[in-house]
Short mmCIF file of C-alpha atoms and ligand atoms in Angstrom, two decimals:
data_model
loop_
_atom_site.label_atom_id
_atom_site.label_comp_id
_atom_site.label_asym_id
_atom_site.label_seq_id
_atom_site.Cartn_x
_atom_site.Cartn_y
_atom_site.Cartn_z
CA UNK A 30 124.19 98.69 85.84
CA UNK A 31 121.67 98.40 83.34
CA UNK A 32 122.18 96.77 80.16
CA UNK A 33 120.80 98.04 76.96
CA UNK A 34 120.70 95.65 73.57
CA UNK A 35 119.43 97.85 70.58
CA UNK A 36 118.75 95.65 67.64
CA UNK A 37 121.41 93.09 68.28
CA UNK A 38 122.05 90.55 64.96
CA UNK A 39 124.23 88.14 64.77
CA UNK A 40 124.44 86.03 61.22
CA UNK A 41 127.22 83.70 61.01
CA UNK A 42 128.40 83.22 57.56
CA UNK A 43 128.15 80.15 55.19
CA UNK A 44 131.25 77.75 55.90
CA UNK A 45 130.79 76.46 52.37
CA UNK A 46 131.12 79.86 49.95
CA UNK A 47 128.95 78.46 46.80
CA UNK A 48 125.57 77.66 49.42
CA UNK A 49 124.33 80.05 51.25
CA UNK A 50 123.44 78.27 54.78
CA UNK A 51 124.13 81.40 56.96
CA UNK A 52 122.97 81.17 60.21
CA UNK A 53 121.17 84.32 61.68
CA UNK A 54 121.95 83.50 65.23
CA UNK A 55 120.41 85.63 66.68
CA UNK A 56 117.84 88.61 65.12
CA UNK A 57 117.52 91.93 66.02
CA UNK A 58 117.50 91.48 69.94
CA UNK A 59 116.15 94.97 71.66
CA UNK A 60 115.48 94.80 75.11
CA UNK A 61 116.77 96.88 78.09
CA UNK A 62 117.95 94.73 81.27
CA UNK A 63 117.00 96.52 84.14
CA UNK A 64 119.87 97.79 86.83
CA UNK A 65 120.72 94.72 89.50
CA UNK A 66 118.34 92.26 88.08
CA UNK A 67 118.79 88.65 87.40
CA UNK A 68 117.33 87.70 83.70
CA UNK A 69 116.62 84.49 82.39
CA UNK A 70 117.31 83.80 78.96
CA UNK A 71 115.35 80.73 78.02
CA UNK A 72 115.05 78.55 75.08
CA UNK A 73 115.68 74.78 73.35
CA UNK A 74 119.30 74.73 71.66
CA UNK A 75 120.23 76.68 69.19
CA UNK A 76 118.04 79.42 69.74
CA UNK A 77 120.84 82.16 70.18
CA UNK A 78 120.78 82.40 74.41
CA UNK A 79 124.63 81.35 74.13
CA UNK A 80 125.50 83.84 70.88
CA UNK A 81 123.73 86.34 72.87
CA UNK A 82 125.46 86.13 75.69
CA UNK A 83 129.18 86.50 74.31
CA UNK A 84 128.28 89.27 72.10
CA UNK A 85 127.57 90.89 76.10
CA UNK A 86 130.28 89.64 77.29
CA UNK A 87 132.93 90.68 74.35
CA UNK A 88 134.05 87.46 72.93
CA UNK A 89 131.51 87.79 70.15
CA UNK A 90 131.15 91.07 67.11
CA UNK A 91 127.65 91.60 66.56
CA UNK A 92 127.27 91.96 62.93
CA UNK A 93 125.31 94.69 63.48
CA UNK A 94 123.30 96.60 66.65
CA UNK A 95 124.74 98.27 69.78
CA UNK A 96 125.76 97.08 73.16
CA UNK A 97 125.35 99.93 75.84
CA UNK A 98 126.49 99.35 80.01
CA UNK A 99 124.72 101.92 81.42
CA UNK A 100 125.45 104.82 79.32
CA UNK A 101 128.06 103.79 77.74
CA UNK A 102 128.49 102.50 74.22
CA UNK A 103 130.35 98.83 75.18
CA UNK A 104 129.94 97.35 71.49
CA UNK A 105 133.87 97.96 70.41
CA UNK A 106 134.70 97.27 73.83
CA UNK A 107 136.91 94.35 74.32
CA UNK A 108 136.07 91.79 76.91
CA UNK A 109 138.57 92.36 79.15
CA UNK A 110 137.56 96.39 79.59
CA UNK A 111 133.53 95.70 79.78
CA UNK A 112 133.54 94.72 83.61
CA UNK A 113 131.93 91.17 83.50
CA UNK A 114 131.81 88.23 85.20
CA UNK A 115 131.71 85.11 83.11
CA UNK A 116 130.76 80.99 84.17
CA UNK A 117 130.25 78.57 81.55
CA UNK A 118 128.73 75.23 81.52
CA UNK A 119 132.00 73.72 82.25
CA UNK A 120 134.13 74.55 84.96
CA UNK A 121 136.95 75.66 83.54
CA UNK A 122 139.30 75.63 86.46
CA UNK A 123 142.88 75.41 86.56
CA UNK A 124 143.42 72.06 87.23
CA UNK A 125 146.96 72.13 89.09
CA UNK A 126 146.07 75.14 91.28
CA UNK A 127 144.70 75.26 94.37
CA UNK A 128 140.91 77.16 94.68
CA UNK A 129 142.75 79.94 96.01
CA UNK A 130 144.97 80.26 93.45
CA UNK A 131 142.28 80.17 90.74
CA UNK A 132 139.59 82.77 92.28
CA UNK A 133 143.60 85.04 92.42
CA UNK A 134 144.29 84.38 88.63
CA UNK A 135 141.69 87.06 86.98
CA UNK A 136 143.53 89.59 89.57
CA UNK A 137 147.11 88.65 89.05
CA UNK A 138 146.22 89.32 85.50
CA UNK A 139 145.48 92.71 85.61
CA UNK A 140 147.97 95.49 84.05
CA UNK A 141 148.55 99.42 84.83
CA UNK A 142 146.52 101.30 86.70
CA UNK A 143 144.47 98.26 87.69
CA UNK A 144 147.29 96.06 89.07
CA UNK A 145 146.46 95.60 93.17
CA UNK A 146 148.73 94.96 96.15
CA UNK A 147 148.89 91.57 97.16
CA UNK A 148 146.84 91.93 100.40
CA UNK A 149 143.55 94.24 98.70
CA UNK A 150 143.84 90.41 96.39
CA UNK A 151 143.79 88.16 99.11
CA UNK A 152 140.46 90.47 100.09
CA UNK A 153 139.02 90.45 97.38
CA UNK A 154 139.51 86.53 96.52
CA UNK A 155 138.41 85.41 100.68
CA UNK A 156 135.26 88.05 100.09
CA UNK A 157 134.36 86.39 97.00
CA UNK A 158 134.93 82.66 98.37
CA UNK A 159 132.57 83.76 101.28
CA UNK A 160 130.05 84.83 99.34
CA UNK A 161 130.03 81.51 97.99
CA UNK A 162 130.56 79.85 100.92
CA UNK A 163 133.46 77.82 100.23
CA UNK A 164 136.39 79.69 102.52
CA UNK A 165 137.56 76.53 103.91
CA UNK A 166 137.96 74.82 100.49
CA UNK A 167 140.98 77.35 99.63
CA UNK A 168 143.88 74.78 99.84
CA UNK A 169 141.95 72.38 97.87
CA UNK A 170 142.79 71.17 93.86
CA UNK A 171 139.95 71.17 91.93
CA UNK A 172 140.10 67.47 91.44
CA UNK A 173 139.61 67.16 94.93
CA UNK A 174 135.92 68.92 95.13
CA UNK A 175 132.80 67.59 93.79
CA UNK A 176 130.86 69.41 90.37
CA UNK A 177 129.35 71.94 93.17
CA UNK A 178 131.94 73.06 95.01
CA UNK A 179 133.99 73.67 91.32
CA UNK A 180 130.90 75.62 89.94
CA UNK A 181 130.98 77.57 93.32
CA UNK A 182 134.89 78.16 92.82
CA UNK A 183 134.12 79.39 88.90
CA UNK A 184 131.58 81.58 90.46
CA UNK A 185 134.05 83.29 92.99
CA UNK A 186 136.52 83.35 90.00
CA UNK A 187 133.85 85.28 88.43
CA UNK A 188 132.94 87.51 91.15
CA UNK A 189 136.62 88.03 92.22
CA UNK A 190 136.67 91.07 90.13
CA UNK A 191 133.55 92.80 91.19
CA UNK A 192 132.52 92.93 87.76
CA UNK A 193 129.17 95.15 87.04
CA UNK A 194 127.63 92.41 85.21
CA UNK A 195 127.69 88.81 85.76
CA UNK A 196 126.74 86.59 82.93
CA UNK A 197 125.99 82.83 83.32
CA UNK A 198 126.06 79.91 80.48
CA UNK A 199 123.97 76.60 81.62
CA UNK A 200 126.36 76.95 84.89
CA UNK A 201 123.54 74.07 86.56
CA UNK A 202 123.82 71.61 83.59
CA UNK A 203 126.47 69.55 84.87
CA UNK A 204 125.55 68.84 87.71
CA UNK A 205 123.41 66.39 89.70
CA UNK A 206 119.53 66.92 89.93
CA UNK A 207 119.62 67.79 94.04
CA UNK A 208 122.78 70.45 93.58
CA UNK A 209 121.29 71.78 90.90
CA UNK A 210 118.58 73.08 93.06
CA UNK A 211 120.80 73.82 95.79
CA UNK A 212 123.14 75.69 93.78
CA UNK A 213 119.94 77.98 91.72
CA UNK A 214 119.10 78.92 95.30
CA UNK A 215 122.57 79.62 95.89
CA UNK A 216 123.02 81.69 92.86
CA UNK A 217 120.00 83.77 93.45
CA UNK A 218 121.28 84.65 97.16
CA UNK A 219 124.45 85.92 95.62
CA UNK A 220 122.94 87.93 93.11
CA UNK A 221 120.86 89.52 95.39
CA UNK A 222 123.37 89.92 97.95
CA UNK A 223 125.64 91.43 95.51
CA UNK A 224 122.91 93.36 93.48
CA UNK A 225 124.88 92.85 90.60
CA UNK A 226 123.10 92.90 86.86
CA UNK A 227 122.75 88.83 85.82
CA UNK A 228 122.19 86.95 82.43
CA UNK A 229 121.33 83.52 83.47
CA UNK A 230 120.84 81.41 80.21
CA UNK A 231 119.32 77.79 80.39
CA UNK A 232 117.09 75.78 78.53
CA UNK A 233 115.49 74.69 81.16
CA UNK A 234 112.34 76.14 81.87
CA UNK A 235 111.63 75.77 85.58
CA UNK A 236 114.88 76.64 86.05
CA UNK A 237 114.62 80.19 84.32
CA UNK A 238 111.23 80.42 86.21
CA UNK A 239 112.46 79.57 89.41
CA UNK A 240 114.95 82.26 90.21
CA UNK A 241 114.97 85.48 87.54
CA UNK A 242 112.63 88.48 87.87
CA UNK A 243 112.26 88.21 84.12
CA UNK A 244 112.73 85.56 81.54
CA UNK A 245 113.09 86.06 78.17
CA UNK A 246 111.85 83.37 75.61
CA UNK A 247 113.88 82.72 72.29
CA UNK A 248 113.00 80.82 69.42
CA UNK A 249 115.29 80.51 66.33
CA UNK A 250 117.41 83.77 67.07
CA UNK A 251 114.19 85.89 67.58
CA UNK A 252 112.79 86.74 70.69
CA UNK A 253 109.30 85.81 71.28
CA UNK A 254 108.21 86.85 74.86
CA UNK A 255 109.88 89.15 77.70
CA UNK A 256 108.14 89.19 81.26
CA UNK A 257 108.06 88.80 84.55
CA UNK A 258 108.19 84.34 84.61
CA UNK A 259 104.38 84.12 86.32
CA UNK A 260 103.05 86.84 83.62
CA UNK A 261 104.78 84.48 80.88
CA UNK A 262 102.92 81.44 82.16
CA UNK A 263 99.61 82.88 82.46
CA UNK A 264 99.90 84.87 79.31
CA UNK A 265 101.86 83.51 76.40
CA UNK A 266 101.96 85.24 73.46
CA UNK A 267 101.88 82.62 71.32
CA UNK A 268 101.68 78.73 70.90
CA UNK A 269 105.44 78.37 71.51
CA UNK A 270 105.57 79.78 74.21
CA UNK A 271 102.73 78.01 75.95
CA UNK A 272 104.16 75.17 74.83
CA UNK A 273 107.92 75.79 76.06
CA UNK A 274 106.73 76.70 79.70
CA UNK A 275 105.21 74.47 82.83
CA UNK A 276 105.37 71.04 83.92
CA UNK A 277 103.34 68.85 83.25
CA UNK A 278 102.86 71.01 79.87
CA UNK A 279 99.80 72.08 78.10
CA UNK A 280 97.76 70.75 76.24
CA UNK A 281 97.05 71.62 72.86
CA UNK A 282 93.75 70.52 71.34
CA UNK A 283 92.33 71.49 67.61
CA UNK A 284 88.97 73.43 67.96
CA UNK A 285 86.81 75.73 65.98
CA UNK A 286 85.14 78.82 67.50
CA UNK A 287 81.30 79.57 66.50
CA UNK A 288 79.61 82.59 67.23
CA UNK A 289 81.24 83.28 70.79
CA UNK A 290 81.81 79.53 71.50
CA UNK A 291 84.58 77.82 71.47
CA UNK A 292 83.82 73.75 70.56
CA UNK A 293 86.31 71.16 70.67
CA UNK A 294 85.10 68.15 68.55
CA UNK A 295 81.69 69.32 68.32
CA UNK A 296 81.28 69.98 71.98
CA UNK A 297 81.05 73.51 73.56
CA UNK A 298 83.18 73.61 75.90
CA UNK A 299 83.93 77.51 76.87
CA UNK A 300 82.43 80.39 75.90
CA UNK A 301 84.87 83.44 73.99
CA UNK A 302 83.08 85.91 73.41
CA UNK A 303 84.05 88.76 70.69
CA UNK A 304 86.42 85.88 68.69
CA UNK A 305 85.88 85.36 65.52
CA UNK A 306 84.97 82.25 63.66
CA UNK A 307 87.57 80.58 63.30
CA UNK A 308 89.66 77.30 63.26
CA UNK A 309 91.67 77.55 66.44
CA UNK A 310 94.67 75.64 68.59
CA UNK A 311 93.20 75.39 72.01
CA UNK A 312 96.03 75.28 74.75
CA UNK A 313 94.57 74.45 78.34
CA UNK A 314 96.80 73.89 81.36
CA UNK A 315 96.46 71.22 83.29
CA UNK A 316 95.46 73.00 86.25
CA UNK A 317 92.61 74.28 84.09
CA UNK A 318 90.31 71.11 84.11
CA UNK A 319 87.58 70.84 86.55
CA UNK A 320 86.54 67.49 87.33
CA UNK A 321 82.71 67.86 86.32
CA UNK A 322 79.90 64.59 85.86
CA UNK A 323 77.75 67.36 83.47
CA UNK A 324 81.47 68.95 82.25
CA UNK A 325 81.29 69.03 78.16
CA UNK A 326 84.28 67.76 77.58
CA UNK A 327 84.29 64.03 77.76
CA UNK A 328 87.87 62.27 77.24
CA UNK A 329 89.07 58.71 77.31
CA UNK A 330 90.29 57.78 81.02
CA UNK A 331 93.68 56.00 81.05
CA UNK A 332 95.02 56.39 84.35
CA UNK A 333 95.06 58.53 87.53
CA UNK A 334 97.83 58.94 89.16
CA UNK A 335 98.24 59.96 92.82
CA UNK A 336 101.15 62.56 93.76
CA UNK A 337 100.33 63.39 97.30
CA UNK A 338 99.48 66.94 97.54
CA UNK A 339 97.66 66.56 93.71
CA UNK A 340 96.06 63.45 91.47
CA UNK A 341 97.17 63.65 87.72
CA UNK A 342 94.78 62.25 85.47
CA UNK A 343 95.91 60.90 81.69
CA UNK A 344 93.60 60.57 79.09
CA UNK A 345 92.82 60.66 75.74
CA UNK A 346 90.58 62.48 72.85
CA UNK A 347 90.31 62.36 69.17
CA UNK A 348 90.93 66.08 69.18
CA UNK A 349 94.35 66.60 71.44
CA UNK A 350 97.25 67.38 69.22
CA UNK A 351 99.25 65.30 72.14
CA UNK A 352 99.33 61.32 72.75
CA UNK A 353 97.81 62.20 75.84
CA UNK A 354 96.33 64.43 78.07
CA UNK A 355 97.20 65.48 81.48
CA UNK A 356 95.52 66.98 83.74
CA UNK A 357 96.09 68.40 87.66
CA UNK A 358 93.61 68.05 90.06
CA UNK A 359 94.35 69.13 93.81
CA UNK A 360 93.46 66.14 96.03
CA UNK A 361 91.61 67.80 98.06
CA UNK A 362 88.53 67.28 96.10
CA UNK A 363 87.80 64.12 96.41
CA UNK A 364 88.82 62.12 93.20
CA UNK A 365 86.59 59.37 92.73
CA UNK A 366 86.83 58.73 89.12
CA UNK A 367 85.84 54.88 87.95
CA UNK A 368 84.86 53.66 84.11
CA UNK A 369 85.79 54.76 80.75
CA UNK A 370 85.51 58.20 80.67
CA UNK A 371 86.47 61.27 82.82
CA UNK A 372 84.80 64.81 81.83
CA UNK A 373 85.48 67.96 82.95
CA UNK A 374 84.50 71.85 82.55
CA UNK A 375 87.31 74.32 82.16
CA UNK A 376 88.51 77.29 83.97
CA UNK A 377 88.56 80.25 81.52
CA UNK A 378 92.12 82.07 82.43
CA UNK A 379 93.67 78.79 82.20
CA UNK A 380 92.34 78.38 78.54
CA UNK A 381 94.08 80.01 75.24
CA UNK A 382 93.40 80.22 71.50
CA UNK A 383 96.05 80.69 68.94
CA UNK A 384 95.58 81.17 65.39
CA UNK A 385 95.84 77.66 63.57
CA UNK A 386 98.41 79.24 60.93
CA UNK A 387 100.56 81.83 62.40
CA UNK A 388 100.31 80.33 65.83
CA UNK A 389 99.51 83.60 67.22
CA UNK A 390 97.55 84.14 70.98
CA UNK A 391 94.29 84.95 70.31
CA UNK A 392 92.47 86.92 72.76
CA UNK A 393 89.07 86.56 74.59
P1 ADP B 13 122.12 78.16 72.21
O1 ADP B 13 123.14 78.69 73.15
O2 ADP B 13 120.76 78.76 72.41
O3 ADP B 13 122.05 76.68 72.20
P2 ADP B 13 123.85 79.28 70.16
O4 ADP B 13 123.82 80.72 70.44
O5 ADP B 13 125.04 78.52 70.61
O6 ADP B 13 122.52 78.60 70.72
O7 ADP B 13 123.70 79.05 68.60
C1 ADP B 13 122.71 79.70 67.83
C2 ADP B 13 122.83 79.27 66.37
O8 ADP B 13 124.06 79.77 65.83
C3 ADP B 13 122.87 77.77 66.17
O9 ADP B 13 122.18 77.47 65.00
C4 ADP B 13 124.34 77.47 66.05
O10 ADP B 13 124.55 76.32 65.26
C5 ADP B 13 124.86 78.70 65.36
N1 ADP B 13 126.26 79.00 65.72
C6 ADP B 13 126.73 79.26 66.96
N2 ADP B 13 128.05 79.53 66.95
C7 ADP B 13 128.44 79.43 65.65
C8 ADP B 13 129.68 79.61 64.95
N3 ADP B 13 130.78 79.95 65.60
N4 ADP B 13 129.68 79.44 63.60
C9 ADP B 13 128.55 79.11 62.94
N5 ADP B 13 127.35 78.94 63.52
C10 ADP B 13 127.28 79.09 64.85
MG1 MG B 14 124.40 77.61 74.45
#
């Protein structure tokens, strides 16, 4: 089932009448979610992922835009009729019922000509505690499984009614740093298994990366990149972006560009041809620094630090808009670096300009 947002707004009115402190949660949101993927919707707090989200799901009015499931016009639609799937942050289970009897709840619930016989349920609620793979947990109280095993329960609860979309708030953020990679796997299984059309909001970056065919990057209600997660990273459209995505993150430098070069305190360091002079914000990814005796641009050493697979240097220079630098280099080349200073060339793709004021990629 695709999903089709056409100029979704949300503005949340002043709590205090004489000010005028409305909150435009999120602003004019057009995108269409292709049939049976999984989309990340990624951005720091407050950006709208969250108000986005329940205006899919039903439990929010857009104040203005459209809302289509498939074909169909959803935006009047209450929650209950739309089909979803929903798993917050926070478990939400039923404390003094077992795990069987919460995945059963959203189907016990349902009136006239969706009501089911109490063994097509039972199906339904041991199909959707097998997909995630916690059948023998059934007897259990939810006070008697660990953070996992209840997000894995709020999942099935969420599944139980084969909805056509399944929409996910932060469902990772509670729990600990190992599950939450186990359970991201897990997720992604299911949603492929299932095929099923997926809204996975986070703020976490590698996260969103990590498991969604295509992220979409929100800053301040607006969105400000949709792609597939490596396109993102290697192409940001503009400083936040770059900024928002990859660990260790870039690093942002002020630099000028001169007649096809690009100089970073003086130094030419790449060239970009066909940009204009300019002042510039250089972002280079770590990655992008080649450890180079004749490189042109010289920084202060501070410290290398050895990862296994790859050796992270840290330095310094006047001209980095960060307290440090960091860069990656795979240890395979042998890093011999000694004395005061480490220099490097840079790799070109790995390099971007943005306009100094509007922040804006610059191409070269
Ligand atoms: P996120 O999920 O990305 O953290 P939200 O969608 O929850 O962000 O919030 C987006 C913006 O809307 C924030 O500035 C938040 O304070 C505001 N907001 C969210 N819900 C309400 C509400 N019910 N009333 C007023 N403002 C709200
Ligand atoms: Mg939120």
């Amino acid at each position: 089932m695709k999903i089709v947002l056409k100029n979704l707004t949300k503005i949340f009115p002043s709590r205090n009448k004489k000010s005028n402190d409305e909150v435009i949660a999120v602003n004019n949101f057009d995108f269409e979610i292709p049939d049976g993927k999984l989309i990340g919707l990624l951005g720091p707090s407050g950006c709208g992922k969250s108000t986005t989200l329940y205006m899919i799901s039903g439990l929010q009015k857009p104040t203005s835009g459209q809302i289509f499931f498939g074909e169909d016009d959803v935006t009047e639609l209450s929650t209950e009729k739309r089909g979803i799937g929903l798993v917050f942050q926070n478990y939400a289970l039923y404390p003094h019922m077992t795990v069987k009897q919460n995945i059963l709840f959203p189907l016990q619930n349902l009136r006239g000509e969706d009501k089911m016989p109490k063994e097509k349920m039972l199906e339904q609620a041991y199909h959707a505690a097998k997909l995630v793979q916690i059948e023998e947990l059934m007897d259990r109280k939810p006070s008697e499984l660990s953070g996992g095993q209840q997000q894995r329960v709020a999942i099935a609860r969420a599944l139980v009614k084969m909805p056509r979309v399944l929409l996910l708030d932060e469902p990772l953020s509670n729990l600990d740093a190992r599950l939450r990679l186990q359970t991201r796997e897990e997720i992604r299984r299911i949603q492929k298994e299932t095929g099923i059309t997926t809204v996975f909001v986070t703020h976490d970056q590698e996260e969103a990366m990590s498991i969604s065919d295509m992220i979409v990057v929100m800053k301040l209600g607006v969105v400000q990149q949709i792609g597939e997660p490596q396109n993102v990273y290697d192409s940001p459209a503009n400083l936040f972006v770059a900024k928002f995505l990859g660990t260790p993150p870039i690093n942002v430098f002020e630099g000028e560009v001169k007649e096809g070069k690009l100089l970073i305190g003086g130094a030419v360091v790449l060239d970009v041809n066909g940009v204009e002079d300019q002042p510039v914000t250089v972002g280079i990814r770590p990655e992008g620094f080649i450890l180079d005796e004749q490189g042109p641009l010289h920084c202060r050493l501070s410290n290398v630090e050895v990862m296994g697979r790859d050796v992270s240097i840290v330095s310094t220079h006047e001209h980095s808009l960060n307290p440090i630098i960091r860069s990656i280099i795979n240890a395979d080349h042998k890093v011999n670096i000694g004395g005061e200073e480490v220099c490097y060339s840079l790799k070109s793709h790995k390099v971007f300009l943005f306009n100094r004021d509007t922040e804006e990629r610059i191409y070269f």
